[in-house]
Every structure is written in structure tokens, then in C-alpha cells.
mmCIF file of C-alpha atoms and ligand atoms in Angstrom:
data_model
loop_
_atom_site.group_PDB
_atom_site.id
_atom_site.type_symbol
_atom_site.label_atom_id
_atom_site.label_comp_id
_atom_site.label_asym_id
_atom_site.label_seq_id
_atom_site.Cartn_x
_atom_site.Cartn_y
_atom_site.Cartn_z
ATOM 1 C CA MET T 1 -45.484 -11.865 100.041
ATOM 2 C CA ASN T 2 -44.085 -14.118 102.652
ATOM 3 C CA ASP T 3 -40.698 -12.092 103.370
ATOM 4 C CA ASN T 4 -41.186 -12.093 107.274
ATOM 5 C CA HIS T 5 -41.355 -15.580 107.790
ATOM 6 C CA ALA T 6 -38.192 -17.367 108.254
ATOM 7 C CA ILE T 7 -37.426 -19.650 105.007
ATOM 8 C CA ASP T 8 -38.294 -23.564 105.720
ATOM 9 C CA TYR T 9 -34.821 -24.828 105.057
ATOM 10 C CA ALA T 10 -35.569 -28.505 105.312
ATOM 11 C CA ARG T 11 -38.249 -27.942 102.311
ATOM 12 C CA TYR T 12 -35.851 -25.871 100.416
ATOM 13 C CA ASP T 13 -32.978 -27.650 100.336
ATOM 14 C CA HIS T 14 -32.531 -31.691 100.038
ATOM 15 C CA ILE T 15 -29.656 -32.471 98.434
ATOM 16 C CA ARG T 16 -26.126 -32.711 99.557
ATOM 17 C CA PRO T 17 -23.284 -33.235 96.846
ATOM 18 C CA ILE T 18 -20.370 -34.110 99.300
ATOM 19 C CA ARG T 19 -20.382 -36.040 102.518
ATOM 20 C CA TRP T 20 -17.259 -36.767 104.694
ATOM 21 C CA THR T 21 -17.351 -40.143 106.019
ATOM 22 C CA GLY T 22 -14.900 -39.869 108.768
ATOM 23 C CA ASP T 23 -12.170 -41.282 106.359
ATOM 24 C CA ALA T 24 -13.167 -40.977 102.813
ATOM 25 C CA LEU T 25 -15.107 -38.591 100.525
ATOM 26 C CA GLU T 26 -18.562 -39.499 98.894
ATOM 27 C CA LEU T 27 -19.510 -37.593 95.884
ATOM 28 C CA LEU T 28 -22.981 -37.435 94.618
ATOM 29 C CA ASP T 29 -21.859 -38.365 90.713
ATOM 30 C CA GLN T 30 -23.089 -35.362 88.864
ATOM 31 C CA ARG T 31 -22.238 -36.793 85.667
ATOM 32 C CA LYS T 32 -24.868 -39.666 85.793
ATOM 33 C CA LEU T 33 -27.787 -37.356 87.262
ATOM 34 C CA PRO T 34 -30.782 -37.102 86.912
ATOM 35 C CA PHE T 35 -31.779 -40.670 86.219
ATOM 36 C CA VAL T 36 -28.801 -42.635 88.264
ATOM 37 C CA VAL T 37 -28.348 -41.380 91.629
ATOM 38 C CA GLU T 38 -24.887 -42.773 92.387
ATOM 39 C CA HIS T 39 -21.892 -42.158 94.748
ATOM 40 C CA VAL T 40 -18.468 -42.138 94.037
ATOM 41 C CA LEU T 41 -16.269 -42.856 97.012
ATOM 42 C CA CYS T 42 -12.602 -41.004 97.285
ATOM 43 C CA SER T 43 -9.974 -42.385 99.568
ATOM 44 C CA ASP T 44 -6.863 -40.452 98.323
ATOM 45 C CA SER T 45 -6.182 -36.948 97.309
ATOM 46 C CA ASP T 46 -5.890 -37.866 93.507
ATOM 47 C CA ALA T 47 -8.902 -39.716 93.399
ATOM 48 C CA VAL T 48 -10.281 -36.086 94.374
ATOM 49 C CA ALA T 49 -8.310 -34.393 91.834
ATOM 50 C CA ALA T 50 -9.785 -36.623 89.296
ATOM 51 C CA ALA T 51 -13.427 -36.416 90.254
ATOM 52 C CA ILE T 52 -13.302 -32.409 90.321
ATOM 53 C CA HIS T 53 -11.295 -32.652 86.457
ATOM 54 C CA ALA T 54 -14.109 -35.390 85.378
ATOM 55 C CA LEU T 55 -17.024 -33.174 86.706
ATOM 56 C CA THR T 56 -18.156 -35.847 89.151
ATOM 57 C CA VAL T 57 -18.313 -32.816 91.462
ATOM 58 C CA ARG T 58 -18.685 -29.588 90.295
ATOM 59 C CA GLY T 59 -19.728 -25.775 90.985
ATOM 60 C CA ALA T 60 -17.127 -23.560 92.288
ATOM 61 C CA PRO T 61 -17.742 -23.461 96.161
ATOM 62 C CA ALA T 62 -18.187 -27.352 95.828
ATOM 63 C CA ILE T 63 -14.716 -28.041 94.160
ATOM 64 C CA GLY T 64 -13.284 -25.840 96.901
ATOM 65 C CA ILE T 65 -14.775 -28.092 99.732
ATOM 66 C CA ALA T 66 -13.937 -31.432 97.780
ATOM 67 C CA ALA T 67 -10.198 -29.892 97.320
ATOM 68 C CA ALA T 68 -10.171 -29.131 101.257
ATOM 69 C CA TRP T 69 -11.266 -32.645 101.866
ATOM 70 C CA GLY T 70 -8.729 -33.883 99.309
ATOM 71 C CA VAL T 71 -5.985 -32.448 101.771
ATOM 72 C CA VAL T 72 -7.173 -34.221 104.644
ATOM 73 C CA LEU T 73 -7.043 -37.700 102.905
ATOM 74 C CA ALA T 74 -3.361 -36.673 101.519
ATOM 75 C CA ALA T 75 -2.597 -36.289 105.026
ATOM 76 C CA ARG T 76 -3.417 -39.838 105.922
ATOM 77 C CA GLY T 77 -0.659 -41.837 106.741
ATOM 78 C CA LEU T 78 1.769 -38.740 106.532
ATOM 79 C CA ASP T 79 4.190 -38.724 109.638
ATOM 80 C CA ALA T 80 5.044 -35.187 110.595
ATOM 81 C CA GLY T 81 5.761 -33.474 113.304
ATOM 82 C CA ASP T 82 4.054 -30.243 113.045
ATOM 83 C CA GLY T 83 1.941 -28.359 110.369
ATOM 84 C CA ALA T 84 5.121 -26.774 108.678
ATOM 85 C CA ALA T 85 6.657 -30.123 108.385
ATOM 86 C CA ALA T 86 3.457 -31.703 106.931
ATOM 87 C CA LEU T 87 2.897 -28.693 104.597
ATOM 88 C CA GLN T 88 5.987 -29.612 102.679
ATOM 89 C CA ALA T 89 5.215 -33.010 102.325
ATOM 90 C CA LEU T 90 1.788 -32.105 101.209
ATOM 91 C CA GLU T 91 2.457 -29.743 98.380
ATOM 92 C CA PRO T 92 2.867 -32.211 95.556
ATOM 93 C CA ALA T 93 -0.625 -33.339 96.315
ATOM 94 C CA MET T 94 -2.023 -29.718 96.823
ATOM 95 C CA ALA T 95 -0.862 -28.784 93.505
ATOM 96 C CA ARG T 96 -2.204 -31.716 91.595
ATOM 97 C CA LEU T 97 -5.503 -30.598 93.145
ATOM 98 C CA ASN T 98 -5.138 -27.046 92.154
ATOM 99 C CA ALA T 99 -4.411 -28.127 88.711
ATOM 100 C CA ALA T 100 -7.797 -30.013 88.436
ATOM 101 C CA ARG T 101 -9.800 -27.030 87.074
ATOM 102 C CA PRO T 102 -8.424 -23.668 86.462
ATOM 103 C CA THR T 103 -11.019 -20.947 86.148
ATOM 104 C CA ALA T 104 -13.117 -21.049 89.526
ATOM 105 C CA VAL T 105 -10.830 -19.469 92.434
ATOM 106 C CA ASN T 106 -12.798 -21.090 95.037
ATOM 107 C CA LEU T 107 -10.256 -24.301 94.578
ATOM 108 C CA ALA T 108 -7.203 -22.089 95.050
ATOM 109 C CA TRP T 109 -8.830 -20.164 97.790
ATOM 110 C CA ALA T 110 -9.618 -23.179 99.901
ATOM 111 C CA LEU T 111 -6.191 -24.748 99.297
ATOM 112 C CA ALA T 112 -4.855 -21.515 100.685
ATOM 113 C CA ARG T 113 -6.721 -21.639 103.761
ATOM 114 C CA MET T 114 -5.619 -25.291 104.258
ATOM 115 C CA ARG T 115 -1.885 -24.548 103.578
ATOM 116 C CA GLY T 116 -2.559 -21.241 106.127
ATOM 117 C CA VAL T 117 -3.908 -23.432 109.120
ATOM 118 C CA LEU T 118 -1.342 -26.029 108.593
ATOM 119 C CA ALA T 119 1.528 -23.649 108.521
ATOM 120 C CA ALA T 120 0.637 -22.512 112.188
ATOM 121 C CA ALA T 121 -0.469 -26.158 113.265
ATOM 122 C CA GLY T 122 1.651 -27.655 116.152
ATOM 123 C CA SER T 123 1.636 -31.688 116.533
ATOM 124 C CA ASP T 124 -2.287 -31.717 116.325
ATOM 125 C CA TRP T 125 -1.937 -30.450 112.908
ATOM 126 C CA LYS T 126 -4.229 -33.559 111.161
ATOM 127 C CA GLN T 127 -6.701 -32.561 113.173
ATOM 128 C CA VAL T 128 -6.718 -28.625 112.476
ATOM 129 C CA LEU T 129 -7.000 -29.798 108.714
ATOM 130 C CA ALA T 130 -10.222 -31.864 109.064
ATOM 131 C CA LEU T 131 -11.525 -28.841 111.204
ATOM 132 C CA GLU T 132 -10.749 -26.362 108.500
ATOM 133 C CA ALA T 133 -12.206 -28.329 105.851
ATOM 134 C CA GLN T 134 -15.395 -28.763 107.637
ATOM 135 C CA ALA T 135 -15.412 -25.066 108.646
ATOM 136 C CA ILE T 136 -15.327 -24.303 104.774
ATOM 137 C CA ALA T 137 -18.097 -26.213 104.187
ATOM 138 C CA ASP T 138 -20.357 -24.708 107.141
ATOM 139 C CA GLU T 139 -19.181 -21.523 106.321
ATOM 140 C CA ASP T 140 -20.544 -21.820 102.787
ATOM 141 C CA LEU T 141 -23.894 -23.175 103.349
ATOM 142 C CA ALA T 142 -24.341 -20.168 106.016
ATOM 143 C CA ALA T 143 -23.356 -17.618 103.143
ATOM 144 C CA ASN T 144 -25.949 -19.273 101.016
ATOM 145 C CA ARG T 145 -28.539 -18.626 103.086
ATOM 146 C CA HIS T 146 -27.686 -15.262 103.977
ATOM 147 C CA MET T 147 -27.199 -14.210 100.212
ATOM 148 C CA GLY T 148 -30.528 -16.225 99.266
ATOM 149 C CA GLU T 149 -32.415 -13.452 101.541
ATOM 150 C CA ARG T 150 -30.387 -10.760 100.518
ATOM 151 C CA GLY T 151 -30.583 -11.528 96.934
ATOM 152 C CA ALA T 152 -34.344 -12.185 97.249
ATOM 153 C CA GLY T 153 -35.196 -8.666 98.768
ATOM 154 C CA LEU T 154 -33.813 -7.245 95.287
ATOM 155 C CA ILE T 155 -36.519 -8.844 93.215
ATOM 156 C CA ALA T 156 -40.011 -7.126 93.045
ATOM 157 C CA PRO T 157 -43.029 -9.573 93.847
ATOM 158 C CA GLY T 158 -44.649 -11.094 91.032
ATOM 159 C CA SER T 159 -41.041 -11.310 88.933
ATOM 160 C CA GLY T 160 -40.066 -14.196 86.524
ATOM 161 C CA VAL T 161 -36.220 -15.211 86.615
ATOM 162 C CA LEU T 162 -34.275 -16.913 83.985
ATOM 163 C CA THR T 163 -30.924 -18.539 85.483
ATOM 164 C CA HIS T 164 -27.947 -20.623 83.579
ATOM 165 C CA CYS T 165 -26.097 -23.524 84.782
ATOM 166 C CA ASN T 166 -26.347 -25.358 87.786
ATOM 167 C CA THR T 167 -25.692 -23.079 91.276
ATOM 168 C CA GLY T 168 -27.521 -25.033 93.694
ATOM 169 C CA SER T 169 -27.517 -27.419 96.657
ATOM 170 C CA LEU T 170 -25.158 -29.484 94.090
ATOM 171 C CA ALA T 171 -22.674 -26.960 93.411
ATOM 172 C CA THR T 172 -22.311 -25.855 97.122
ATOM 173 C CA ALA T 173 -22.551 -27.110 100.517
ATOM 174 C CA GLY T 174 -26.030 -26.875 100.099
ATOM 175 C CA PHE T 175 -28.978 -24.221 99.424
ATOM 176 C CA GLY T 176 -27.066 -22.738 96.433
ATOM 177 C CA THR T 177 -25.743 -19.229 95.323
ATOM 178 C CA ALA T 178 -28.020 -18.016 92.423
ATOM 179 C CA LEU T 179 -30.381 -20.969 93.236
ATOM 180 C CA GLY T 180 -30.474 -19.964 96.968
ATOM 181 C CA VAL T 181 -31.769 -16.925 95.945
ATOM 182 C CA ILE T 182 -34.490 -18.237 93.639
ATOM 183 C CA ARG T 183 -35.275 -20.630 96.548
ATOM 184 C CA ALA T 184 -35.801 -17.616 98.923
ATOM 185 C CA GLY T 185 -37.388 -15.731 96.288
ATOM 186 C CA VAL T 186 -40.018 -18.637 95.572
ATOM 187 C CA ALA T 187 -40.674 -19.195 99.390
ATOM 188 C CA GLN T 188 -41.259 -15.368 99.851
ATOM 189 C CA GLY T 189 -43.400 -15.128 97.180
ATOM 190 C CA ARG T 190 -41.497 -12.771 95.172
ATOM 191 C CA ILE T 191 -40.409 -14.918 92.140
ATOM 192 C CA ALA T 192 -43.673 -16.023 89.996
ATOM 193 C CA ARG T 193 -41.810 -18.025 87.219
ATOM 194 C CA VAL T 194 -38.340 -19.458 86.909
ATOM 195 C CA PHE T 195 -36.958 -20.469 83.558
ATOM 196 C CA ALA T 196 -33.422 -22.136 83.411
ATOM 197 C CA GLY T 197 -31.372 -22.740 80.313
ATOM 198 C CA GLU T 198 -30.225 -26.014 79.216
ATOM 199 C CA THR T 199 -26.751 -24.982 79.168
ATOM 200 C CA ARG T 200 -24.824 -26.544 76.492
ATOM 201 C CA PRO T 201 -22.896 -28.595 76.333
ATOM 202 C CA TRP T 202 -22.938 -30.476 79.492
ATOM 203 C CA LEU T 203 -26.605 -29.559 80.321
ATOM 204 C CA GLN T 204 -26.166 -28.384 83.969
ATOM 205 C CA GLY T 205 -29.529 -26.887 83.380
ATOM 206 C CA ALA T 206 -31.450 -29.149 81.923
ATOM 207 C CA ARG T 207 -30.124 -32.606 84.061
ATOM 208 C CA LEU T 208 -29.428 -30.895 87.521
ATOM 209 C CA THR T 209 -31.103 -27.232 88.030
ATOM 210 C CA VAL T 210 -34.733 -28.401 87.075
ATOM 211 C CA TRP T 211 -34.195 -31.584 88.964
ATOM 212 C CA GLU T 212 -33.143 -29.821 91.840
ATOM 213 C CA LEU T 213 -35.744 -27.619 91.675
ATOM 214 C CA GLN T 214 -38.515 -30.430 91.139
ATOM 215 C CA GLN T 215 -37.311 -31.873 94.823
ATOM 216 C CA ASP T 216 -38.175 -28.760 96.700
ATOM 217 C CA GLY T 217 -41.503 -28.502 94.635
ATOM 218 C CA ILE T 218 -40.408 -25.523 92.705
ATOM 219 C CA ASP T 219 -41.499 -25.563 88.914
ATOM 220 C CA ALA T 220 -39.231 -24.413 86.542
ATOM 221 C CA THR T 221 -39.481 -24.358 82.792
ATOM 222 C CA LEU T 222 -36.602 -25.406 80.731
ATOM 223 C CA VAL T 223 -35.744 -23.353 77.665
ATOM 224 C CA ALA T 224 -32.852 -23.832 75.220
ATOM 225 C CA ASP T 225 -30.087 -21.696 75.598
ATOM 226 C CA SER T 226 -30.992 -20.201 72.425
ATOM 227 C CA ALA T 227 -34.406 -19.080 73.422
ATOM 228 C CA ALA T 228 -33.167 -16.604 76.265
ATOM 229 C CA SER T 229 -33.132 -13.285 74.058
ATOM 230 C CA HIS T 230 -36.488 -14.149 72.677
ATOM 231 C CA LEU T 231 -38.069 -15.226 76.050
ATOM 232 C CA MET T 232 -36.583 -11.870 77.489
ATOM 233 C CA LYS T 233 -38.558 -10.100 74.781
ATOM 234 C CA THR T 234 -41.726 -11.571 75.952
ATOM 235 C CA GLY T 235 -41.545 -9.778 79.422
ATOM 236 C CA ALA T 236 -41.519 -13.017 81.402
ATOM 237 C CA VAL T 237 -38.200 -12.254 83.057
ATOM 238 C CA GLN T 238 -37.313 -9.188 84.950
ATOM 239 C CA TRP T 239 -34.028 -10.789 86.498
ATOM 240 C CA VAL T 240 -31.325 -13.185 85.147
ATOM 241 C CA VAL T 241 -29.486 -14.628 88.208
ATOM 242 C CA VAL T 242 -26.786 -16.474 87.623
ATOM 243 C CA GLY T 243 -23.617 -17.633 89.885
ATOM 244 C CA ALA T 244 -19.867 -17.089 89.650
ATOM 245 C CA ASP T 245 -16.520 -18.733 89.188
ATOM 246 C CA ARG T 246 -14.194 -15.891 89.765
ATOM 247 C CA ILE T 247 -15.260 -12.204 90.286
ATOM 248 C CA CYS T 248 -12.544 -9.797 89.665
ATOM 249 C CA ALA T 249 -11.376 -6.559 91.405
ATOM 250 C CA ASN T 250 -13.284 -4.597 88.809
ATOM 251 C CA GLY T 251 -16.683 -6.612 89.258
ATOM 252 C CA ASP T 252 -15.827 -8.607 85.834
ATOM 253 C CA THR T 253 -16.906 -12.213 86.140
ATOM 254 C CA ALA T 254 -16.319 -15.565 85.078
ATOM 255 C CA ASN T 255 -19.265 -17.834 84.955
ATOM 256 C CA LYS T 256 -20.705 -20.655 82.883
ATOM 257 C CA ILE T 257 -20.402 -20.110 79.110
ATOM 258 C CA GLY T 258 -23.189 -18.433 77.796
ATOM 259 C CA THR T 259 -23.569 -16.093 80.855
ATOM 260 C CA TYR T 260 -22.032 -13.221 78.633
ATOM 261 C CA GLN T 261 -24.486 -13.166 76.114
ATOM 262 C CA LEU T 262 -27.356 -13.696 78.750
ATOM 263 C CA ALA T 263 -25.898 -10.467 79.993
ATOM 264 C CA ILE T 264 -25.874 -8.624 76.697
ATOM 265 C CA ALA T 265 -29.362 -9.709 76.013
ATOM 266 C CA ALA T 266 -30.814 -8.720 79.437
ATOM 267 C CA ARG T 267 -29.204 -5.259 78.988
ATOM 268 C CA HIS T 268 -30.812 -4.880 75.733
ATOM 269 C CA HIS T 269 -34.196 -5.892 77.114
ATOM 270 C CA GLY T 270 -34.056 -4.035 80.270
ATOM 271 C CA VAL T 271 -33.755 -7.195 82.416
ATOM 272 C CA LYS T 272 -31.935 -6.637 85.368
ATOM 273 C CA PHE T 273 -28.632 -8.939 85.705
ATOM 274 C CA MET T 274 -27.559 -10.468 89.365
ATOM 275 C CA VAL T 275 -24.361 -12.005 89.960
ATOM 276 C CA VAL T 276 -24.731 -14.584 93.417
ATOM 277 C CA ALA T 277 -21.471 -15.959 94.860
ATOM 278 C CA PRO T 278 -19.818 -16.082 98.301
ATOM 279 C CA SER T 279 -16.766 -14.000 98.865
ATOM 280 C CA SER T 280 -14.655 -17.005 98.058
ATOM 281 C CA THR T 281 -15.612 -16.580 94.773
ATOM 282 C CA VAL T 282 -14.192 -13.140 94.806
ATOM 283 C CA ASP T 283 -10.394 -12.431 93.432
ATOM 284 C CA MET T 284 -9.449 -8.931 94.351
ATOM 285 C CA GLY T 285 -5.923 -10.053 93.071
ATOM 286 C CA THR T 286 -6.995 -10.230 89.326
ATOM 287 C CA ALA T 287 -7.388 -6.804 88.119
ATOM 288 C CA HIS T 288 -9.857 -7.820 85.059
ATOM 289 C CA GLY T 289 -11.683 -10.500 83.360
ATOM 290 C CA ASP T 290 -8.978 -10.857 80.604
ATOM 291 C CA ALA T 291 -6.285 -12.124 83.089
ATOM 292 C CA ILE T 292 -8.799 -15.270 83.884
ATOM 293 C CA GLU T 293 -7.646 -18.546 82.769
ATOM 294 C CA ILE T 294 -10.569 -19.807 80.869
ATOM 295 C CA GLU T 295 -11.045 -23.691 81.067
ATOM 296 C CA GLN T 296 -10.903 -25.295 77.568
ATOM 297 C CA ARG T 297 -12.494 -28.849 77.464
ATOM 298 C CA ASP T 298 -12.424 -32.066 75.090
ATOM 299 C CA PRO T 299 -14.060 -30.697 71.890
ATOM 300 C CA GLY T 300 -15.829 -34.016 72.159
ATOM 301 C CA GLU T 301 -18.164 -32.547 74.549
ATOM 302 C CA LEU T 302 -19.729 -31.106 71.565
ATOM 303 C CA PHE T 303 -20.084 -34.062 69.347
ATOM 304 C CA GLY T 304 -22.943 -35.524 70.865
ATOM 305 C CA VAL T 305 -26.070 -35.734 73.434
ATOM 306 C CA GLY T 306 -26.080 -38.296 76.261
ATOM 307 C CA GLY T 307 -23.438 -40.188 74.928
ATOM 308 C CA VAL T 308 -24.833 -40.573 71.254
ATOM 309 C CA ARG T 309 -23.140 -38.651 68.456
ATOM 310 C CA THR T 310 -24.967 -36.468 66.475
ATOM 311 C CA VAL T 311 -21.781 -34.451 64.671
ATOM 312 C CA ALA T 312 -20.386 -36.061 61.607
ATOM 313 C CA GLU T 313 -16.430 -37.260 62.118
ATOM 314 C CA GLY T 314 -13.951 -34.868 61.116
ATOM 315 C CA ILE T 315 -15.472 -32.259 62.585
ATOM 316 C CA GLN T 316 -13.676 -29.522 64.497
ATOM 317 C CA ALA T 317 -15.099 -28.017 67.443
ATOM 318 C CA TRP T 318 -13.774 -25.234 70.231
ATOM 319 C CA ASN T 319 -14.854 -25.825 73.682
ATOM 320 C CA PRO T 320 -14.253 -22.896 76.320
ATOM 321 C CA VAL T 321 -16.577 -23.534 79.128
ATOM 322 C CA PHE T 322 -16.359 -20.203 81.097
ATOM 323 C CA ASP T 323 -16.821 -16.962 79.680
ATOM 324 C CA VAL T 324 -16.613 -13.411 81.348
ATOM 325 C CA THR T 325 -19.215 -10.957 81.622
ATOM 326 C CA PRO T 326 -18.063 -7.286 82.248
ATOM 327 C CA GLY T 327 -19.058 -5.692 85.695
ATOM 328 C CA SER T 328 -20.895 -2.775 83.581
ATOM 329 C CA LEU T 329 -23.294 -5.415 82.413
ATOM 330 C CA ILE T 330 -24.034 -6.726 86.188
ATOM 331 C CA ASP T 331 -26.613 -4.573 88.164
ATOM 332 C CA ALA T 332 -25.721 -6.219 91.394
ATOM 333 C CA ILE T 333 -23.349 -8.769 92.850
ATOM 334 C CA VAL T 334 -24.443 -10.340 95.976
ATOM 335 C CA THR T 335 -22.364 -11.908 98.399
ATOM 336 C CA GLU T 336 -22.725 -12.895 102.196
ATOM 337 C CA LYS T 337 -20.448 -9.764 102.913
ATOM 338 C CA GLY T 338 -22.876 -7.396 101.316
ATOM 339 C CA VAL T 339 -24.743 -6.522 97.764
ATOM 340 C CA ILE T 340 -22.541 -4.488 95.489
ATOM 341 C CA LEU T 341 -24.644 -2.386 92.869
ATOM 342 C CA ASP T 342 -23.264 -1.395 89.711
ATOM 343 C CA PRO T 343 -19.576 -3.016 90.333
ATOM 344 C CA ASP T 344 -16.514 -1.171 89.404
ATOM 345 C CA VAL T 345 -13.155 -1.038 90.831
ATOM 346 C CA ALA T 346 -14.170 1.587 93.518
ATOM 347 C CA ALA T 347 -17.414 -0.541 94.768
ATOM 348 C CA MET T 348 -15.492 -3.586 94.830
ATOM 349 C CA ARG T 349 -12.677 -1.916 96.674
ATOM 350 C CA ALA T 350 -15.125 -0.529 99.224
ATOM 351 C CA ALA T 351 -16.629 -3.867 99.689
ATOM 352 C CA PHE T 352 -13.744 -6.360 99.684
ATOM 353 C CA GLY T 353 -10.928 -3.924 100.140
ATOM 354 C CA GLY T 354 -7.333 -4.602 98.520
HETATM 355 O O1 LIG S 1 -18.421 -26.479 84.748
HETATM 356 P P1 LIG S 1 -19.355 -26.133 86.091
HETATM 357 O O2 LIG S 1 -20.461 -27.245 86.121
HETATM 358 O O3 LIG S 1 -18.510 -26.517 87.420
HETATM 359 O O4 LIG S 1 -19.362 -24.660 86.014
HETATM 360 C C1 LIG S 1 -20.589 -24.548 87.425
HETATM 361 C C2 LIG S 1 -20.733 -22.576 87.050
HETATM 362 O O5 LIG S 1 -20.378 -22.120 86.079
HETATM 363 C C3 LIG S 1 -21.372 -22.212 88.039
HETATM 364 O O6 LIG S 1 -22.492 -21.070 87.668
HETATM 365 C C4 LIG S 1 -20.641 -21.737 89.169
HETATM 366 O O7 LIG S 1 -19.414 -22.574 89.555
HETATM 367 C C5 LIG S 1 -21.191 -21.057 90.203
HETATM 368 S S1 LIG S 1 -22.041 -22.518 91.133
HETATM 369 C C6 LIG S 1 -22.631 -21.911 92.818
#
């Protein structure tokens, strides 16, 4: 094991999904990876909102960061004497950004931060907005690195892990949440085997996660989502490590559809279940998971693979893209503010107040 050595971030973190050019936002187009590496340039806030909705940029922290830069873009060309005046004028653009996706709280959280600094800003409000967007991104990267080490510390040497969706550099400012823990765990020699579920219907695991790990030289084994229980039964994995889109005041956690069934299967097989997310994903204002709006997407996403139709015409489909894992099925929530074991109302309140 190698946990006394600092993690070589240059080796374990190559990809950046979001780049601010100084006057536009450049997004790595996650709809096209892994075979086409292409960027989309957004020059106004509605283009950012459209990119968030279309999953050009995705992953809870990444959409919060993109939305913050979207506010900076909305401010271009706006004439206002101070932040309070600008805030009123920018509200419609911020409301459109906020409506782009409903489940990940990081989007509303980032916009609330932008509103907060704007309300207090003077005549230099445009500069204040740009500094805040950059701070949101920088803090996310720092949180991920911190969580990586904390989460990896829970994993016994020689363990296997299963992850779901994509929670890596692609989904954040860099390094990733659950994937950050996996990177740190591999770097420290704790994690011996990494499995990634395909994550139907959008295939974030198959298209993004295994590709992203490959850039770091981390071998990951792809499994069909439906292979997860069987995999656990073989004894090959000791932890399921996932990200989050919203963590409620009682520890209930919304994440990519399929996470809930992984948590049930993990409990059945004695496999531990870890949620890794920055405190920007914690929503102490939502009491429990039933109060979370679950995004429903176009049922057409289920009718084919890679643009090729596989389902007969005239079939109906239901396509919720997130589910809620009860806090009682979670062994550890890892944030940059601390690790919450066996989360419940009291443990969450002790960690996050409210
Ligand atoms: O629909 P997506 O791809 O945006 O869903 C992403 C997830 O569910 C992730 O697990 C979550 O946002 C955490 S990303 C660090």
C-alpha cells in the first residue's frame, strides 16, 4: 500500500470538460465521446442552458460550474450601475439556466452563489461574477482531491469496487467524486479491481467512465447493469462507490437511475455502499428523497443504441433518469467537510447544521 505518498495528480487527472476562454465557454461534447473528441463553444447563457439540457455537459458539479459561467455570459453587454441592478436584469437568464435540469442541486446552488455575490457587488460587478465562477470551479477541484483521499481511506487494501454512471473529471472541475476515490484508491494500492456498469440508457459508464480511466492507465472492467448482483455474489467487489445529484437532510440520495438497485443488492450481499459528493450536493432544505424532483427524459432514449433503433415502432417507454437511495442503505457519505457514517437526520445535522 502506498498511502503515505502524495497522489500524482498529473498522472491521475487528464481531462477537463469545461474551459473558460475569457469570453466564451468551451465544453467537451460528452454526447460524442469516446470516438469523437469535439468541443462546443457557448457564447451566451441560453447556449449554456441548452448544452446542460442536452447533456453536452453533465454530472452535478459540472453543470453547476457551467451555469455559473453562463451567468457571466448573460452579463456581457449588460449595462448596470451595481450588482443589485444587474441581479434584476439577469434573473430571467438565471431562471432559464436553473430550469435546464431539475434533479442536481448543484445547479441551483451555483446560481444562488452567483446571486449572492451579485447582490453585494458594486460597480465592478462583472469582475465579481467572473471571480465567483472561477472560485466555484477551483473549490470543486480541491474538494474532489480531498474526498478522494478520505474515501480511499475507508477501503481495505486488495478490494474490488463497482461504480455507476460517470463521476470523474468529465462530471466535475477535475479528478471526480466517486471516480476520485477510485483514482486515489488505485494510486494507494488499496483498490485491486474496478468494475463499471454500462449505465443505460445514456451509457455514461460504457462511453465515459472506462474511457476516462483508460487515459490514466487504470484498468476497469465494464459490466452490463444487469450483471451487478451476480458480480457481487462472486465476491469480486467489497464496495459500491457512486456520486450524487442531491443528498437530503436525512441522507436519502438522488443519483443516476440504477443506483438504488445497486444499494439494495449491495446490502443483500454484504457489500459496502459509499456516496461521494461535495457539500454543494447536500441539500439540507429537502427533508427526504420523496421531495426530490426526478428528471424524466425523452422515452426515445430507450428506443435504440448509438442512434440505431432496436425497439419496434409503437412501443411505450418510461425514462426516469435518477432514483433515490434511502440513507439507511448507505454506509458512508464522503464530502470535503467530513465523512458521515450510517447517515440519518442526526448525523447529517451534526455535519452540515440546519
Ligand atoms: O445524467 P447525468 O449524466 O448528468 O447524471 C450524472 C450522475 O448521476 C452522477 O452520478 C452525479 O451527477 C455525480 S457526478 C460527480
